[in-house]
C-alpha cells in the first residue's frame, strides 16, 4: 500500500511556529480528503485538521482552531499544516492520512477510521 510521508517536525519553543508537510510519490493528494492527526505515547490518535480536495470544506479540531492552518499545494502534491502559537500540549507525533473513498471531509472525519496510508509520522516537541 502506498504511504504518505510526513516531514517538518522538530523542537520549537512555546509560542513558536512550524510547518509540517505531507506528500506522496504514489498518490495524487488532490484526489482525496487529507487529514492530520497526532498522537502522544499511551494515548489515542487525536484529530487535528481535515482538508477536502478542490473546493470542499476544511475542518479543525477545537484545540487547534485559530492556530493551525491546513494548506494544499497541488502543483507539488503536498498538504501542509502551518502551526502557530505552539504550546506544550501540541507535543506529539503528527501523521497525515488520506480518505480512501472520498474527496471531501465527512462530518465525522475526526473518528479517523476512513483514513489510511498513514506515514511514519513526524515528531513535534514544544519546549523551552
PDB file of C-alpha atoms in Angstrom:
ATOM      1  CA  UNK A   1       0.000   0.000   0.000  1.00  0.00           C
ATOM      2  CA  UNK A   2       1.277   3.437  -0.863  1.00  0.00           C
ATOM      3  CA  UNK A   3       2.076   5.532   2.175  1.00  0.00           C
ATOM      4  CA  UNK A   4       2.136   9.219   2.768  1.00  0.00           C
ATOM      5  CA  UNK A   5       5.316  10.867   4.027  1.00  0.00           C
ATOM      6  CA  UNK A   6       5.293  13.437   6.795  1.00  0.00           C
ATOM      7  CA  UNK A   7       8.128  15.874   7.435  1.00  0.00           C
ATOM      8  CA  UNK A   8       8.938  19.200   9.044  1.00  0.00           C
ATOM      9  CA  UNK A   9       8.775  18.338  12.715  1.00  0.00           C
ATOM     10  CA  UNK A  10      11.283  19.467  15.283  1.00  0.00           C
ATOM     11  CA  UNK A  11      11.876  21.234  18.555  1.00  0.00           C
ATOM     12  CA  UNK A  12      10.297  24.651  18.980  1.00  0.00           C
ATOM     13  CA  UNK A  13       9.775  26.990  21.910  1.00  0.00           C
ATOM     14  CA  UNK A  14       6.299  27.794  23.230  1.00  0.00           C
ATOM     15  CA  UNK A  15       4.707  30.451  21.080  1.00  0.00           C
ATOM     16  CA  UNK A  16       6.744  29.434  18.054  1.00  0.00           C
ATOM     17  CA  UNK A  17       5.702  28.083  14.667  1.00  0.00           C
ATOM     18  CA  UNK A  18       6.344  25.052  12.495  1.00  0.00           C
ATOM     19  CA  UNK A  19       5.115  23.906   9.112  1.00  0.00           C
ATOM     20  CA  UNK A  20       4.614  20.213   8.529  1.00  0.00           C
ATOM     21  CA  UNK A  21       4.369  18.683   5.085  1.00  0.00           C
ATOM     22  CA  UNK A  22       2.564  15.612   3.807  1.00  0.00           C
ATOM     23  CA  UNK A  23       3.397  14.237   0.393  1.00  0.00           C
ATOM     24  CA  UNK A  24       3.378  11.006  -1.606  1.00  0.00           C
ATOM     25  CA  UNK A  25       5.230   9.552  -4.558  1.00  0.00           C
ATOM     26  CA  UNK A  26       2.388   7.210  -5.480  1.00  0.00           C
ATOM     27  CA  UNK A  27      -0.811   9.140  -4.748  1.00  0.00           C
ATOM     28  CA  UNK A  28      -2.161  12.354  -6.182  1.00  0.00           C
ATOM     29  CA  UNK A  29      -3.252  14.023  -2.983  1.00  0.00           C
ATOM     30  CA  UNK A  30      -5.634  16.363  -4.787  1.00  0.00           C
ATOM     31  CA  UNK A  31      -7.844  13.319  -5.407  1.00  0.00           C
ATOM     32  CA  UNK A  32      -8.509  12.730  -1.713  1.00  0.00           C
ATOM     33  CA  UNK A  33      -9.548  14.333   1.515  1.00  0.00           C
ATOM     34  CA  UNK A  34      -6.388  14.543   3.622  1.00  0.00           C
ATOM     35  CA  UNK A  35      -6.324  14.758   7.396  1.00  0.00           C
ATOM     36  CA  UNK A  36      -3.724  15.393  10.041  1.00  0.00           C
ATOM     37  CA  UNK A  37      -3.860  13.515  13.325  1.00  0.00           C
ATOM     38  CA  UNK A  38      -1.448  13.484  16.245  1.00  0.00           C
ATOM     39  CA  UNK A  39      -0.555  11.036  18.959  1.00  0.00           C
ATOM     40  CA  UNK A  40       1.354  11.002  22.218  1.00  0.00           C
ATOM     41  CA  UNK A  41       2.568   7.765  23.813  1.00  0.00           C
ATOM     42  CA  UNK A  42      -0.152   5.979  25.716  1.00  0.00           C
ATOM     43  CA  UNK A  43      -2.992   7.973  24.204  1.00  0.00           C
ATOM     44  CA  UNK A  44      -5.301   7.509  21.250  1.00  0.00           C
ATOM     45  CA  UNK A  45      -4.626   9.284  17.974  1.00  0.00           C
ATOM     46  CA  UNK A  46      -6.210  12.733  18.100  1.00  0.00           C
ATOM     47  CA  UNK A  47      -7.731  14.591  15.143  1.00  0.00           C
ATOM     48  CA  UNK A  48      -6.134  17.881  14.124  1.00  0.00           C
ATOM     49  CA  UNK A  49      -7.466  19.035  10.749  1.00  0.00           C
ATOM     50  CA  UNK A  50      -9.055  17.787   7.550  1.00  0.00           C
ATOM     51  CA  UNK A  51      -8.864  19.268   4.048  1.00  0.00           C
ATOM     52  CA  UNK A  52     -11.257  18.352   1.277  1.00  0.00           C
ATOM     53  CA  UNK A  53      -9.951  18.338  -2.257  1.00  0.00           C
ATOM     54  CA  UNK A  54     -10.738  21.220  -4.601  1.00  0.00           C
ATOM     55  CA  UNK A  55     -13.480  23.436  -3.168  1.00  0.00           C
ATOM     56  CA  UNK A  56     -14.623  21.211  -0.345  1.00  0.00           C
ATOM     57  CA  UNK A  57     -14.598  22.099   3.323  1.00  0.00           C
ATOM     58  CA  UNK A  58     -11.737  22.427   5.771  1.00  0.00           C
ATOM     59  CA  UNK A  59     -12.204  21.423   9.382  1.00  0.00           C
ATOM     60  CA  UNK A  60     -10.193  21.847  12.556  1.00  0.00           C
ATOM     61  CA  UNK A  61     -10.419  20.290  15.972  1.00  0.00           C
ATOM     62  CA  UNK A  62     -11.197  22.697  18.781  1.00  0.00           C
ATOM     63  CA  UNK A  63      -7.721  22.589  20.412  1.00  0.00           C
ATOM     64  CA  UNK A  64      -6.040  23.889  17.247  1.00  0.00           C
ATOM     65  CA  UNK A  65      -8.729  26.126  15.774  1.00  0.00           C
ATOM     66  CA  UNK A  66      -7.389  29.600  15.122  1.00  0.00           C
ATOM     67  CA  UNK A  67      -3.744  28.490  15.472  1.00  0.00           C
ATOM     68  CA  UNK A  68      -3.290  25.828  12.786  1.00  0.00           C
ATOM     69  CA  UNK A  69      -3.969  26.113   9.060  1.00  0.00           C
ATOM     70  CA  UNK A  70      -4.098  23.248   6.581  1.00  0.00           C
ATOM     71  CA  UNK A  71      -2.937  24.174   3.091  1.00  0.00           C
ATOM     72  CA  UNK A  72      -2.829  22.390  -0.247  1.00  0.00           C
ATOM     73  CA  UNK A  73      -0.179  22.769  -2.925  1.00  0.00           C
ATOM     74  CA  UNK A  74      -1.408  20.592  -5.767  1.00  0.00           C
ATOM     75  CA  UNK A  75       1.487  21.530  -8.017  1.00  0.00           C
ATOM     76  CA  UNK A  76       3.896  19.980  -5.518  1.00  0.00           C
ATOM     77  CA  UNK A  77       1.480  17.254  -4.390  1.00  0.00           C
ATOM     78  CA  UNK A  78       1.706  18.465  -0.808  1.00  0.00           C
ATOM     79  CA  UNK A  79      -0.697  19.145   2.043  1.00  0.00           C
ATOM     80  CA  UNK A  80       0.890  21.288   4.729  1.00  0.00           C
ATOM     81  CA  UNK A  81      -0.030  22.056   8.300  1.00  0.00           C
ATOM     82  CA  UNK A  82       1.026  25.528   9.397  1.00  0.00           C
ATOM     83  CA  UNK A  83       1.171  25.559  13.183  1.00  0.00           C
ATOM     84  CA  UNK A  84       1.387  28.867  15.026  1.00  0.00           C
ATOM     85  CA  UNK A  85       1.375  29.815  18.692  1.00  0.00           C
ATOM     86  CA  UNK A  86       2.510  26.354  19.656  1.00  0.00           C
ATOM     87  CA  UNK A  87       2.114  25.152  23.217  1.00  0.00           C
ATOM     88  CA  UNK A  88       3.469  22.201  25.162  1.00  0.00           C
ATOM     89  CA  UNK A  89       0.138  20.428  24.688  1.00  0.00           C
ATOM     90  CA  UNK A  90       0.874  20.288  20.950  1.00  0.00           C
ATOM     91  CA  UNK A  91       3.838  17.988  21.537  1.00  0.00           C
ATOM     92  CA  UNK A  92       3.088  14.763  19.670  1.00  0.00           C
ATOM     93  CA  UNK A  93       3.900  12.703  16.626  1.00  0.00           C
ATOM     94  CA  UNK A  94       1.926  14.110  13.712  1.00  0.00           C
ATOM     95  CA  UNK A  95       0.548  11.873  10.970  1.00  0.00           C
ATOM     96  CA  UNK A  96      -1.279  12.524   7.726  1.00  0.00           C
ATOM     97  CA  UNK A  97      -3.745  10.142   6.133  1.00  0.00           C
ATOM     98  CA  UNK A  98      -5.999  10.076   3.094  1.00  0.00           C
ATOM     99  CA  UNK A  99      -9.685   9.237   2.931  1.00  0.00           C
ATOM    100  CA  UNK A 100      -9.575   6.116   0.790  1.00  0.00           C
ATOM    101  CA  UNK A 101     -13.013   6.665  -0.798  1.00  0.00           C
ATOM    102  CA  UNK A 102     -13.863  10.370  -0.736  1.00  0.00           C
ATOM    103  CA  UNK A 103     -12.566  13.700  -1.950  1.00  0.00           C
ATOM    104  CA  UNK A 104     -14.296  15.616   0.822  1.00  0.00           C
ATOM    105  CA  UNK A 105     -14.117  15.546   4.620  1.00  0.00           C
ATOM    106  CA  UNK A 106     -17.193  13.951   6.129  1.00  0.00           C
ATOM    107  CA  UNK A 107     -18.905  15.252   9.258  1.00  0.00           C
ATOM    108  CA  UNK A 108     -17.354  12.532  11.420  1.00  0.00           C
ATOM    109  CA  UNK A 109     -13.846  12.839   9.967  1.00  0.00           C
ATOM    110  CA  UNK A 110     -12.490  13.186  13.488  1.00  0.00           C
ATOM    111  CA  UNK A 111     -13.184   9.494  14.169  1.00  0.00           C
ATOM    112  CA  UNK A 112     -10.454   8.682  11.691  1.00  0.00           C
ATOM    113  CA  UNK A 113     -11.481   5.225  10.511  1.00  0.00           C
ATOM    114  CA  UNK A 114     -11.934   6.369   6.896  1.00  0.00           C
ATOM    115  CA  UNK A 115      -8.255   7.318   6.571  1.00  0.00           C
ATOM    116  CA  UNK A 116      -5.374   5.114   5.556  1.00  0.00           C
ATOM    117  CA  UNK A 117      -1.891   5.309   4.023  1.00  0.00           C
ATOM    118  CA  UNK A 118      -0.506   6.737   7.250  1.00  0.00           C
ATOM    119  CA  UNK A 119       3.180   7.516   7.146  1.00  0.00           C
ATOM    120  CA  UNK A 120       5.786   7.137   9.870  1.00  0.00           C
ATOM    121  CA  UNK A 121       4.892  10.474  11.380  1.00  0.00           C
ATOM    122  CA  UNK A 122       6.982  13.478  12.312  1.00  0.00           C
ATOM    123  CA  UNK A 123       7.789  14.432  15.889  1.00  0.00           C
ATOM    124  CA  UNK A 124       6.856  17.890  17.134  1.00  0.00           C
ATOM    125  CA  UNK A 125       8.234  18.902  20.521  1.00  0.00           C
ATOM    126  CA  UNK A 126       7.264  22.205  22.090  1.00  0.00           C
ATOM    127  CA  UNK A 127       9.534  23.011  24.976  1.00  0.00           C
ATOM    128  CA  UNK A 128      11.606  25.824  26.396  1.00  0.00           C
TER     129      UNK A 128
END
